[in-house]
Short mmCIF file of C-alpha atoms in Angstrom, two decimals:
data_model
loop_
_atom_site.label_atom_id
_atom_site.label_comp_id
_atom_site.label_asym_id
_atom_site.label_seq_id
_atom_site.Cartn_x
_atom_site.Cartn_y
_atom_site.Cartn_z
CA MET Q 1 7.11 -15.70 17.98
CA ALA Q 2 6.68 -14.57 14.35
CA GLN Q 3 4.65 -17.68 13.58
CA THR Q 4 2.46 -17.04 16.64
CA LEU Q 5 1.82 -13.48 15.49
CA VAL Q 6 0.74 -14.66 12.03
CA SER Q 7 -1.50 -17.35 13.53
CA ILE Q 8 -3.18 -14.91 15.93
CA THR Q 9 -3.74 -12.43 13.08
CA LEU Q 10 -5.40 -15.12 10.95
CA LEU Q 11 -7.63 -16.22 13.84
CA ALA Q 12 -8.60 -12.61 14.49
CA PHE Q 13 -10.31 -12.51 11.10
CA ILE Q 14 -13.09 -14.78 12.41
CA PRO Q 15 -14.57 -12.25 14.88
CA TYR Q 16 -13.61 -9.46 12.48
CA PHE Q 17 -15.74 -10.83 9.63
CA ILE Q 18 -18.64 -11.37 12.05
CA ALA Q 19 -18.35 -7.73 13.13
CA VAL Q 20 -18.17 -6.54 9.50
CA TRP Q 21 -21.32 -8.52 8.72
CA ARG Q 22 -23.13 -6.93 11.66
CA ALA Q 23 -21.77 -3.38 11.20
CA PRO Q 24 -24.43 -2.12 8.71
CA ARG Q 25 -27.08 -2.78 11.39
CA TRP Q 26 -25.30 -0.71 14.04
CA GLU Q 27 -25.98 2.93 14.76
CA TRP Q 28 -22.70 4.86 14.87
CA ARG Q 29 -23.84 7.14 17.65
CA ARG Q 30 -24.19 4.13 19.94
CA VAL Q 31 -21.13 2.12 18.96
CA ARG Q 32 -18.54 4.73 18.00
CA TRP Q 33 -16.67 4.73 21.31
CA ALA Q 34 -16.61 0.93 21.37
CA VAL Q 35 -15.21 0.87 17.82
CA ILE Q 36 -12.58 3.49 18.62
CA THR Q 37 -11.62 1.93 21.95
CA VAL Q 38 -11.12 -1.55 20.48
CA ALA Q 39 -9.15 -0.05 17.57
CA VAL Q 40 -6.79 1.84 19.88
CA LEU Q 41 -6.34 -1.04 22.34
CA ALA Q 42 -5.61 -3.53 19.56
CA ARG Q 43 -2.89 -1.28 18.17
CA ALA Q 44 -1.52 -0.61 21.65
CA ALA Q 45 -1.21 -4.37 22.20
CA VAL Q 46 0.87 -4.80 19.04
CA LEU Q 47 3.09 -1.70 19.30
CA PRO Q 48 5.45 -3.14 21.99
CA LEU Q 49 6.22 -6.25 19.92
CA PRO Q 50 9.60 -6.42 18.14
CA LEU Q 51 9.77 -6.12 14.37
CA LEU Q 52 9.25 -9.79 13.51
CA LEU Q 53 7.99 -9.98 9.94
CA SER Q 54 9.72 -7.09 8.18
CA GLU Q 55 13.05 -5.26 8.15
CA ASP Q 56 11.67 -2.29 6.20
CA ALA Q 57 11.68 -0.02 9.27
CA TYR Q 58 15.46 -0.47 9.48
CA ARG Q 59 15.65 0.89 5.94
CA TYR Q 60 13.42 3.83 6.90
CA LEU Q 61 15.77 4.65 9.77
CA TRP Q 62 18.81 4.41 7.50
CA GLU Q 63 17.36 6.71 4.84
CA GLY Q 64 16.50 9.21 7.58
CA LYS Q 65 19.97 8.94 9.11
CA VAL Q 66 21.58 9.55 5.71
CA GLN Q 67 19.60 12.78 5.34
CA VAL Q 68 20.44 13.97 8.86
CA ALA Q 69 24.12 13.47 7.95
CA GLY Q 70 23.67 15.71 4.90
CA PHE Q 71 23.60 13.10 2.11
CA ASN Q 72 21.04 12.55 -0.65
CA PRO Q 73 19.62 9.00 -0.23
CA TYR Q 74 18.80 8.80 -3.93
CA LYS Q 75 22.50 9.12 -4.82
CA PHE Q 76 24.03 6.52 -2.49
CA THR Q 77 23.18 2.91 -1.77
CA PRO Q 78 23.57 1.73 1.85
CA SER Q 79 26.67 -0.20 0.78
CA ALA Q 80 28.33 2.92 -0.70
CA PRO Q 81 31.79 3.58 0.82
CA GLU Q 82 30.90 7.27 1.22
CA LEU Q 83 28.39 6.24 3.91
CA ALA Q 84 30.58 3.69 5.68
CA HIS Q 85 31.00 5.97 8.70
CA LEU Q 86 27.22 5.90 9.29
CA ARG Q 87 27.00 2.13 9.66
CA ASP Q 88 25.92 0.71 12.99
CA ALA Q 89 24.14 -2.39 14.33
CA ASN Q 90 20.93 -1.41 12.52
CA TRP Q 91 22.80 -1.34 9.21
CA GLU Q 92 23.31 -5.11 9.45
CA ALA Q 93 19.54 -5.62 9.27
CA LEU Q 94 19.04 -3.48 6.15
CA PRO Q 95 17.28 -5.17 3.22
CA HIS Q 96 18.65 -4.70 -0.30
CA ARG Q 97 21.76 -2.74 0.64
CA GLU Q 98 22.89 -2.72 -2.99
CA VAL Q 99 19.83 -0.71 -4.12
CA SER Q 100 19.45 3.03 -3.63
CA ASN Q 101 16.35 4.64 -2.11
CA VAL Q 102 12.99 3.59 -3.61
CA TYR Q 103 10.76 5.86 -1.50
CA PRO Q 104 9.24 9.17 -2.67
CA PRO Q 105 10.18 12.52 -1.08
CA LEU Q 106 7.46 13.03 1.52
CA LEU Q 107 8.29 9.64 3.02
CA LEU Q 108 11.95 10.59 3.10
CA PHE Q 109 11.14 13.71 5.12
CA THR Q 110 9.16 11.50 7.49
CA PHE Q 111 12.12 9.12 7.77
CA ARG Q 112 14.35 12.08 8.54
CA PHE Q 113 11.98 13.20 11.28
CA GLY Q 114 11.94 9.71 12.79
CA ALA Q 115 15.74 9.37 12.66
CA ALA Q 116 16.14 12.78 14.28
CA ILE Q 117 14.09 11.82 17.32
CA SER Q 118 15.14 8.20 17.80
CA ALA Q 119 17.92 5.76 16.95
CA SER Q 120 15.48 2.84 16.97
CA PRO Q 121 13.35 1.76 13.99
CA VAL Q 122 10.48 1.17 16.44
CA VAL Q 123 9.76 4.92 16.23
CA PHE Q 124 8.13 4.29 12.85
CA LYS Q 125 5.55 2.03 14.46
CA PHE Q 126 4.21 5.07 16.31
CA ILE Q 127 4.47 7.42 13.32
CA PHE Q 128 2.61 5.18 10.88
CA THR Q 129 0.08 4.05 13.49
CA ALA Q 130 -0.73 7.73 13.96
CA PHE Q 131 -1.44 8.00 10.21
CA ASP Q 132 -3.45 4.78 10.47
CA LEU Q 133 -5.72 6.27 13.15
CA ALA Q 134 -5.94 9.55 11.21
CA THR Q 135 -7.16 7.49 8.26
CA LEU Q 136 -9.95 6.14 10.47
CA TRP Q 137 -11.05 9.71 11.21
CA PHE Q 138 -11.09 10.63 7.50
CA ILE Q 139 -13.04 7.47 6.66
CA VAL Q 140 -15.71 8.46 9.18
CA GLN Q 141 -15.87 11.94 7.65
CA LEU Q 142 -16.08 10.49 4.14
CA LEU Q 143 -18.93 8.14 5.13
CA ARG Q 144 -20.74 11.07 6.78
CA ALA Q 145 -20.33 13.24 3.67
CA ARG Q 146 -21.74 10.46 1.49
CA GLY Q 147 -24.66 9.75 3.80
CA GLN Q 148 -23.49 6.19 4.51
CA ASN Q 149 -23.57 4.39 7.83
CA LYS Q 150 -20.46 5.54 9.67
CA SER Q 151 -20.27 2.18 11.45
CA LEU Q 152 -18.70 0.86 8.25
CA ALA Q 153 -15.50 2.58 9.41
CA LEU Q 154 -15.13 -0.57 11.54
CA ILE Q 155 -13.86 -2.28 8.37
CA TRP Q 156 -10.67 -0.25 8.71
CA ALA Q 157 -10.62 0.23 12.48
CA TRP Q 158 -10.74 -3.48 13.36
CA SER Q 159 -8.95 -4.96 10.35
CA PRO Q 160 -6.33 -7.46 11.60
CA LEU Q 161 -4.30 -6.77 8.46
CA VAL Q 162 -4.24 -3.02 9.10
CA ILE Q 163 -3.28 -3.52 12.74
CA LEU Q 164 -0.52 -5.98 11.86
CA GLU Q 165 1.03 -3.92 9.07
CA PHE Q 166 1.17 -0.52 10.75
CA ALA Q 167 1.30 -1.06 14.52
CA GLY Q 168 3.07 -4.40 14.11
CA ASN Q 169 5.36 -4.08 11.10
CA ALA Q 170 5.71 -0.26 10.91
CA HIS Q 171 4.98 -0.17 7.19
CA GLU Q 172 4.71 3.23 5.62
CA MET Q 173 1.59 2.68 3.46
CA SER Q 174 -0.74 4.27 6.03
CA MET Q 175 0.67 7.69 5.21
CA ALA Q 176 -0.29 7.56 1.52
CA ILE Q 177 -3.70 6.03 2.30
CA CYS Q 178 -4.38 8.75 4.87
CA PHE Q 179 -3.76 11.56 2.37
CA PHE Q 180 -5.71 9.72 -0.32
CA VAL Q 181 -8.81 9.18 1.83
CA ALA Q 182 -8.58 12.82 2.88
CA GLY Q 183 -8.63 13.69 -0.82
CA LEU Q 184 -11.76 11.60 -1.42
CA TRP Q 185 -13.48 13.34 1.50
CA LEU Q 186 -12.55 16.78 0.17
CA LEU Q 187 -13.79 15.81 -3.30
CA GLU Q 188 -17.10 14.75 -1.75
CA ARG Q 189 -17.34 18.22 -0.21
CA LYS Q 190 -16.61 19.84 -3.61
CA ARG Q 191 -13.32 21.27 -2.36
CA ASN Q 192 -11.33 20.35 -5.45
CA ALA Q 193 -8.21 22.44 -4.80
CA PRO Q 194 -7.35 21.02 -1.34
CA ALA Q 195 -8.38 17.56 -2.58
CA THR Q 196 -5.81 17.89 -5.36
CA VAL Q 197 -3.11 18.82 -2.84
CA ALA Q 198 -4.07 15.80 -0.71
CA PHE Q 199 -3.80 13.49 -3.73
CA ALA Q 200 -0.42 14.98 -4.62
CA LEU Q 201 0.80 14.40 -1.05
CA ALA Q 202 -0.42 10.80 -1.30
CA THR Q 203 1.62 10.39 -4.50
CA LEU Q 204 4.66 11.84 -2.73
CA SER Q 205 4.11 9.23 0.00
CA HIS Q 206 3.83 6.14 -2.20
CA LEU Q 207 3.88 5.72 -5.99
CA MET Q 208 0.91 3.33 -5.84
CA ALA Q 209 -1.19 6.40 -5.05
CA LEU Q 210 -0.48 7.96 -8.46
CA PRO Q 211 -2.90 5.95 -10.66
CA VAL Q 212 -5.69 5.89 -8.06
CA ALA Q 213 -5.32 9.62 -7.40
CA LEU Q 214 -5.44 10.42 -11.11
CA VAL Q 215 -8.48 8.24 -11.76
CA ALA Q 216 -10.28 9.71 -8.73
CA LEU Q 217 -9.70 13.26 -9.98
CA MET Q 218 -10.76 12.37 -13.51
CA ALA Q 219 -13.83 10.48 -12.29
CA ALA Q 220 -14.84 13.60 -10.34
CA ARG Q 221 -14.86 15.42 -13.68
CA VAL Q 222 -12.46 18.04 -12.42
CA LYS Q 223 -11.87 20.19 -15.49
CA SER Q 224 -10.07 23.16 -14.00
CA VAL Q 225 -6.61 23.54 -15.50
CA ARG Q 226 -5.49 25.18 -12.26
CA VAL Q 227 -6.24 21.96 -10.36
CA TRP Q 228 -4.02 19.88 -12.63
CA ILE Q 229 -1.26 22.48 -12.53
CA THR Q 230 -1.47 22.36 -8.73
CA PHE Q 231 -1.13 18.57 -8.71
CA VAL Q 232 1.94 18.61 -10.94
CA ALA Q 233 3.49 21.56 -9.10
CA VAL Q 234 3.15 19.95 -5.65
CA VAL Q 235 4.68 16.69 -6.89
CA LEU Q 236 7.59 18.50 -8.57
CA LEU Q 237 8.18 20.63 -5.48
CA GLY Q 238 8.38 17.47 -3.43
CA PHE Q 239 11.21 16.13 -5.57
CA LEU Q 240 13.01 19.47 -5.82
CA PRO Q 241 15.15 19.10 -2.64
CA PHE Q 242 16.59 15.86 -4.07
CA ALA Q 243 17.00 17.05 -7.66
CA ASN Q 244 20.81 17.03 -7.46
CA ALA Q 245 20.62 13.23 -7.65
CA GLY Q 246 19.88 13.56 -11.37
CA ARG Q 247 18.77 10.33 -12.98
CA ALA Q 248 19.62 8.50 -9.75
CA LEU Q 249 16.22 9.74 -8.55
CA PHE Q 250 14.74 6.81 -10.45
CA LEU Q 251 17.42 4.14 -10.14
CA GLY Q 252 16.12 2.57 -6.94
CA TRP Q 253 12.59 2.38 -8.26
CA ALA Q 254 13.87 1.08 -11.63
CA ASN Q 255 15.70 -1.74 -9.85
CA PHE Q 256 12.56 -2.59 -7.90
CA ALA Q 257 10.33 -2.54 -10.99
CA GLY Q 258 12.91 -4.29 -13.16
CA LEU Q 259 13.62 -7.47 -11.20
CA TRP Q 260 11.53 -8.04 -8.09
CA ARG Q 261 8.63 -10.47 -8.11
CA PHE Q 262 6.60 -11.90 -5.24
CA ASN Q 263 3.11 -13.29 -4.61
CA ASP Q 264 1.70 -12.34 -8.03
CA SER Q 265 -1.49 -13.75 -9.59
CA LEU Q 266 -2.51 -12.66 -13.10
CA PHE Q 267 1.02 -11.46 -13.73
CA ALA Q 268 2.20 -15.07 -13.28
CA LEU Q 269 -0.06 -16.07 -16.18
CA LEU Q 270 1.39 -13.30 -18.35
CA VAL Q 271 4.88 -14.58 -17.54
CA ARG Q 272 3.89 -18.13 -18.49
CA TRP Q 273 2.28 -17.08 -21.76
CA PHE Q 274 4.47 -14.24 -23.02
CA ASP Q 275 7.85 -14.17 -21.28
CA ARG Q 276 11.07 -15.14 -23.09
CA HIS Q 277 13.03 -15.31 -19.83
CA GLU Q 278 15.53 -12.76 -21.10
CA PHE Q 279 17.35 -10.04 -19.14
CA ARG Q 280 17.85 -6.60 -20.65
CA GLN Q 281 20.01 -3.81 -19.30
CA VAL Q 282 18.64 -0.25 -19.27
CA LEU Q 283 20.07 3.05 -18.05
CA GLY Q 284 23.47 1.37 -18.12
CA GLU Q 285 23.04 -0.27 -14.70
CA VAL Q 286 19.50 -1.60 -14.29
CA TRP Q 287 18.53 -5.09 -15.38
CA VAL Q 288 14.94 -5.79 -16.44
CA LEU Q 289 13.26 -9.17 -16.31
CA TYR Q 290 9.76 -10.10 -17.57
CA GLU Q 291 9.77 -7.08 -19.87
CA ARG Q 292 7.00 -8.19 -22.21
CA PRO Q 293 4.58 -9.30 -19.44
CA LYS Q 294 5.16 -5.98 -17.66
CA CYS Q 295 4.33 -4.02 -20.80
CA ILE Q 296 1.15 -6.06 -21.29
CA ALA Q 297 0.21 -5.57 -17.63
CA ALA Q 298 0.69 -1.80 -17.98
CA VAL Q 299 -1.55 -1.72 -21.07
CA LEU Q 300 -4.24 -3.74 -19.26
CA ILE Q 301 -4.15 -1.42 -16.24
CA ALA Q 302 -4.46 1.56 -18.59
CA GLY Q 303 -7.46 -0.17 -20.17
CA VAL Q 304 -9.11 -0.64 -16.77
CA PHE Q 305 -8.35 3.03 -16.01
CA ALA Q 306 -10.14 4.09 -19.21
CA TRP Q 307 -13.01 1.65 -18.53
CA ALA Q 308 -13.63 3.16 -15.08
CA LEU Q 309 -13.85 6.62 -16.64
CA LEU Q 310 -16.07 5.54 -19.55
CA ARG Q 311 -18.45 3.84 -17.13
CA ARG Q 312 -18.58 7.13 -15.22
CA TYR Q 313 -17.78 5.51 -11.90
CA ARG Q 314 -17.75 7.78 -8.89
CA PRO Q 315 -14.21 8.60 -7.64
CA SER Q 316 -14.11 5.98 -4.86
CA ARG Q 317 -15.35 3.17 -7.11
CA ALA Q 318 -12.98 4.19 -9.90
CA ALA Q 319 -10.11 4.15 -7.40
CA LEU Q 320 -11.11 0.70 -6.11
CA THR Q 321 -11.33 -0.64 -9.67
CA VAL Q 322 -7.91 0.68 -10.71
CA ALA Q 323 -6.23 -0.28 -7.42
CA GLY Q 324 -7.65 -3.79 -7.72
CA ALA Q 325 -6.41 -4.15 -11.29
CA ALA Q 326 -2.97 -2.89 -10.28
CA LEU Q 327 -2.75 -5.47 -7.48
CA LEU Q 328 -3.86 -8.36 -9.69
CA LEU Q 329 -1.48 -7.42 -12.51
CA SER Q 330 1.47 -6.42 -10.35
CA PRO Q 331 4.58 -8.63 -10.15
CA VAL Q 332 4.85 -7.78 -6.43
CA VAL Q 333 1.94 -8.04 -3.97
CA HIS Q 334 3.03 -7.66 -0.37
CA PRO Q 335 0.31 -8.03 2.29
CA TRP Q 336 0.44 -4.34 3.25
CA TYR Q 337 -0.46 -3.37 -0.33
CA MET Q 338 -3.92 -4.79 0.43
CA THR Q 339 -4.57 -2.09 3.03
CA TRP Q 340 -5.55 0.17 0.11
CA MET Q 341 -8.48 -2.13 -0.63
CA VAL Q 342 -9.49 -2.29 3.04
CA ALA Q 343 -9.79 1.51 3.13
CA LEU Q 344 -11.75 1.65 -0.13
CA CYS Q 345 -14.06 -1.20 0.97
CA CYS Q 346 -15.34 1.05 3.75
CA VAL Q 347 -17.19 3.07 1.11
CA GLU Q 348 -17.30 0.56 -1.79
CA PHE Q 349 -17.94 -2.73 -0.01
CA ARG Q 350 -16.55 -5.80 -1.81
CA VAL Q 351 -16.63 -9.09 0.03
CA ALA Q 352 -13.99 -10.63 -2.27
CA TRP Q 353 -11.36 -8.01 -1.45
CA LEU Q 354 -12.13 -8.12 2.26
CA ALA Q 355 -11.75 -11.89 2.25
CA PHE Q 356 -8.45 -11.50 0.42
CA SER Q 357 -7.25 -9.11 3.12
CA GLY Q 358 -7.31 -12.18 5.35
CA PHE Q 359 -5.98 -14.77 2.93
CA VAL Q 360 -3.06 -12.54 1.89
CA ILE Q 361 -1.59 -13.04 5.39
CA VAL Q 362 -0.74 -16.58 4.26
CA SER Q 363 1.98 -15.10 2.02
CA TYR Q 364 4.01 -14.53 5.20
CA VAL Q 365 4.85 -18.23 4.94
CA ALA Q 366 7.76 -17.08 2.77
CA LYS Q 367 9.10 -14.90 5.60
CA LEU Q 368 8.52 -17.58 8.24
CA THR Q 369 10.41 -20.09 6.08
CA GLU Q 370 13.28 -17.63 5.69
CA LEU Q 371 13.46 -17.10 9.45
CA GLN Q 372 13.65 -20.86 10.03
CA THR Q 373 15.84 -21.98 7.13
CA GLY Q 374 17.46 -18.83 5.73
CA VAL Q 375 15.80 -19.45 2.35
CA TRP Q 376 13.03 -17.26 0.91
CA VAL Q 377 10.38 -19.44 -0.77
CA ASP Q 378 7.60 -17.94 -2.91
CA SER Q 379 5.37 -21.01 -3.10
CA ALA Q 380 2.82 -21.47 -5.89
CA PHE Q 381 0.72 -23.56 -3.49
CA VAL Q 382 0.46 -20.62 -1.10
CA ARG Q 383 -0.71 -18.39 -3.93
CA TRP Q 384 -3.47 -20.89 -4.77
CA ILE Q 385 -4.65 -20.68 -1.15
CA GLU Q 386 -4.72 -16.88 -1.38
CA TYR Q 387 -6.17 -16.22 -4.80
CA VAL Q 388 -8.70 -19.01 -5.44
CA PRO Q 389 -11.11 -17.60 -2.79
CA LEU Q 390 -10.59 -14.08 -4.16
CA PHE Q 391 -11.50 -14.97 -7.75
CA ALA Q 392 -14.32 -17.30 -6.69
CA LEU Q 393 -15.94 -14.64 -4.49
CA TRP Q 394 -15.35 -11.98 -7.13
CA LEU Q 395 -17.16 -14.15 -9.72
CA VAL Q 396 -20.08 -14.83 -7.37
CA ASP Q 397 -20.33 -11.15 -6.46
CA SER Q 398 -20.24 -10.09 -10.13
CA VAL Q 399 -23.08 -12.51 -11.03
CA ARG Q 400 -25.12 -11.37 -8.03
CA ARG Q 401 -24.72 -7.70 -8.95
CA ARG Q 402 -25.80 -8.32 -12.54
CA GLN Q 403 -28.88 -10.18 -11.38
#
C-alpha cells in the first residue's frame, strides 16, 4: 500500500504541473472555489489512510504523552527507565528511542495538546492539515497584498507533496510554514511588530525557520531595536518552560546534527572532498561526523545569506534563496523539507524547485526498501534521479533570467 501511495503521488504531479502552467491565466474570482474544493477533497481522501511512510507522528504522540505525565521531554529519551511506565503499543513504533527530543517548544505544546485529546498518532494528521489549509489562506492574502494573481495559491493548494506530507504523513512542518508565511504577509502590510512575533513563532515551531526568518526581517530593512528585542524575547519565552533541562535542551538536536545524513546533494561533494571520516565527541555524549564539511556548509550558507542582503532582495526572495542554499548544503533532506520551497514558489516562482518537489518523492525508495527488507538504503542512483533535473533546470532558468 505504501508503494501504491508513492506511485499515485508521483502520477498526480502530471495534472498538477499542467494546472500550475495554466494558473497565471486564471482569474481568482472565478476559480477560487474550485481551487479550494479540490484542495480540501484531496486532503480528505488522504486523511483516513494509515501512517505508511513515516513513524514521526508516533514520536509526536510520545513527546506529548511525556508532558501530560509531568516530565520534561528534553531531559529523558524514550528509552529512559524513568519513563518505562508510559510505554504502550505506540512506543514500539518510536523512531530513534535513544535520542532525546529534537523539536522546539511550540511544537511540544502542540504535541501535548494532541496527546491530551487522543491516544492515536492520527490526531496529528488533522492538526497539521489544519495548519496546511491556514497556510493556503495566508498565501492568498500575501499574493493579494503584493498585487499578484491569487490563482498562484494553487501551487500550494494542489501540491501532491504538500498533501502527502501533511494529510498523509502528519509531518509537523506545516506549522512553521504557516507562521512564516503569515510573517511575510504582515511585513508586506508594514506591520513589523506582529510580523516579528510570527517569525519567532515559526522559529519555535521548526529550527529551519530561523535563518529564513532572520533574512526576511533583515531584507525588509527593519531597523527598530524593539523589533529585534521582541524576536529574541518571544523565542526565549518559548524555551522558558523547559529551562530546567539545562544543556539537555540541545542534546537531541546535537545528536541529529552530529550524525544523521540522508538524501544530500552538494553536501555529498563536500564530504568527498574535505572529510577525514573521523568521529569526534562533544558535550561528553554527542558524536560528530563530517565535521569539516559541516563547517564549510555553514560558512557557504552564511555567504548566501549575506549575498541575498547585499543584492537587496525583497524578503520573500531572500528567504527562498537562503532556504534553497540550506537544502542543497544540508546533510539531511527529507521530502517534507521541500514544502518550504513550494510555499515560497507561490510568490517567487521557480520552475526548478517546483520540479524538485516532485522528484524528491523518489527518495521514499529508501523507506519502501526498509518496509520490504528491513534495511534502509540511501542510494546514490536515486539522488541522481532527484538532483540532475533540479540543477539542469536551475541552470537553464538562470541563463534565461540573465538574457
